[in-house]
Each structure stands twice: as structure tokens, then as C-alpha cells.
Short mmCIF file of C-alpha atoms in Angstrom, two decimals:
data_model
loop_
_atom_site.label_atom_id
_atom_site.label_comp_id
_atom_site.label_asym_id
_atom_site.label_seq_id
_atom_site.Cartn_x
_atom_site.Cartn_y
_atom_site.Cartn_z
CA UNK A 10 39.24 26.85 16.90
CA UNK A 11 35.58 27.14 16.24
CA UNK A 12 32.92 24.46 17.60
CA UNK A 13 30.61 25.67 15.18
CA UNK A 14 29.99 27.56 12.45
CA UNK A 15 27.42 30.10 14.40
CA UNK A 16 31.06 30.58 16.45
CA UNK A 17 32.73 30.82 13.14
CA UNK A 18 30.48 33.36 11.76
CA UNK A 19 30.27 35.56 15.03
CA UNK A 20 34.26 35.69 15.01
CA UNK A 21 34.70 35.95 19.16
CA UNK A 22 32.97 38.80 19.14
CA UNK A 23 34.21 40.97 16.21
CA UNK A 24 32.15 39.30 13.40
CA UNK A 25 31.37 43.00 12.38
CA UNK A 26 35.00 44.85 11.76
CA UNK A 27 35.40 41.53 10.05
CA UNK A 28 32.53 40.25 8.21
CA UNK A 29 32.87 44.43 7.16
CA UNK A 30 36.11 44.24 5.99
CA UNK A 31 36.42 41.30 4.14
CA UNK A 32 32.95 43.42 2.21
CA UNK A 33 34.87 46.59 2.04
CA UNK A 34 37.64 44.67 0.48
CA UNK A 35 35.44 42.13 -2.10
CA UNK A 36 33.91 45.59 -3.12
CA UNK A 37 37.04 47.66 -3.80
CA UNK A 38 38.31 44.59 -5.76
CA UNK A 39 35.32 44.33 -8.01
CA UNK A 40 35.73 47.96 -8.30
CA UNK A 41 38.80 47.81 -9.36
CA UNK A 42 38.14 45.10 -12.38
CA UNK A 43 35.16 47.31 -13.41
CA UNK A 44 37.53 50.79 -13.55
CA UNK A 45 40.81 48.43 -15.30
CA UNK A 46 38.36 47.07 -18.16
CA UNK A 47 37.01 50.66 -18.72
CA UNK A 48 40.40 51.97 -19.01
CA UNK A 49 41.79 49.15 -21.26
CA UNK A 50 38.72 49.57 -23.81
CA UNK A 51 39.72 53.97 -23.59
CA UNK A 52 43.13 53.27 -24.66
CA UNK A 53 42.33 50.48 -27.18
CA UNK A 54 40.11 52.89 -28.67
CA UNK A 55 42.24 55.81 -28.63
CA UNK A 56 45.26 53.74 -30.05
CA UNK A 57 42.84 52.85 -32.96
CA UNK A 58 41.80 56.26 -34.07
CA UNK A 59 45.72 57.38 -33.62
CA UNK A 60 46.22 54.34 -36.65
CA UNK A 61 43.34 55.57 -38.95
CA UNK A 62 44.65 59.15 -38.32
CA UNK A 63 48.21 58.37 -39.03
CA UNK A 64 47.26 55.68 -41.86
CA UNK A 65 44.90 58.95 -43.28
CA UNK A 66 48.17 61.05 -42.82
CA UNK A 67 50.12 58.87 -44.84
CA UNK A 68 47.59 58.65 -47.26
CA UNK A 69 47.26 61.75 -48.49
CA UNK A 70 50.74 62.66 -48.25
#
């Protein structure tokens, strides 16, 4: 337990591998909602110019 939050914050002594970590792991989360968004927009857009193509396809057939 923790009599205060300056003892809360300094972790017993480790408050840096900590305080790092729990960065290192907020950033590669972020990260990772930045990099799934991109990829969901790719493939939306890809699967929409493989339905004009194919609706184009049929078309002229």
C-alpha cells in the first residue's frame, strides 16, 4: 500500500520501467487503432473498385 500518491507515482523505486511501460504500451495500442482503420478503409476501397469492375464486366458483356 501507498501512503501517498508521491509513493504511488514513484512505484518503490521503479516508477521508470513502469511509468515507461505502461507509455510503451498506451503507444503501441494507439498505434495499432491508427494502422487497423488504415487497413479497413484499403480494403473497403479495393472491394469497391472490384464491384464497379465486375458490375462494368457484366455490363458490357
Amino acid at each position: 500500500m501507498w501512503n501517498s500518491p508521491s509513493e504511488f507515482f514513484a512505484m518503490g523505486g521503479y516508477a521508470l520501467y513502469v511509468w515507461c511501460s505502461f507509455g510503451a504500451c498506451a503507444l503501441v495500442l494507439f498505434l495499432e487503432l491508427i494502422v487497423i482503420r488504415r487497413r479497413n478503409k484499403t480494403v473497403i476501397g479495393r472491394l469497391k473498385q472490384q464491384f464497379i469492375a465486375e458490375r462494368f464486366d457484366k455490363e458490357s458483356s
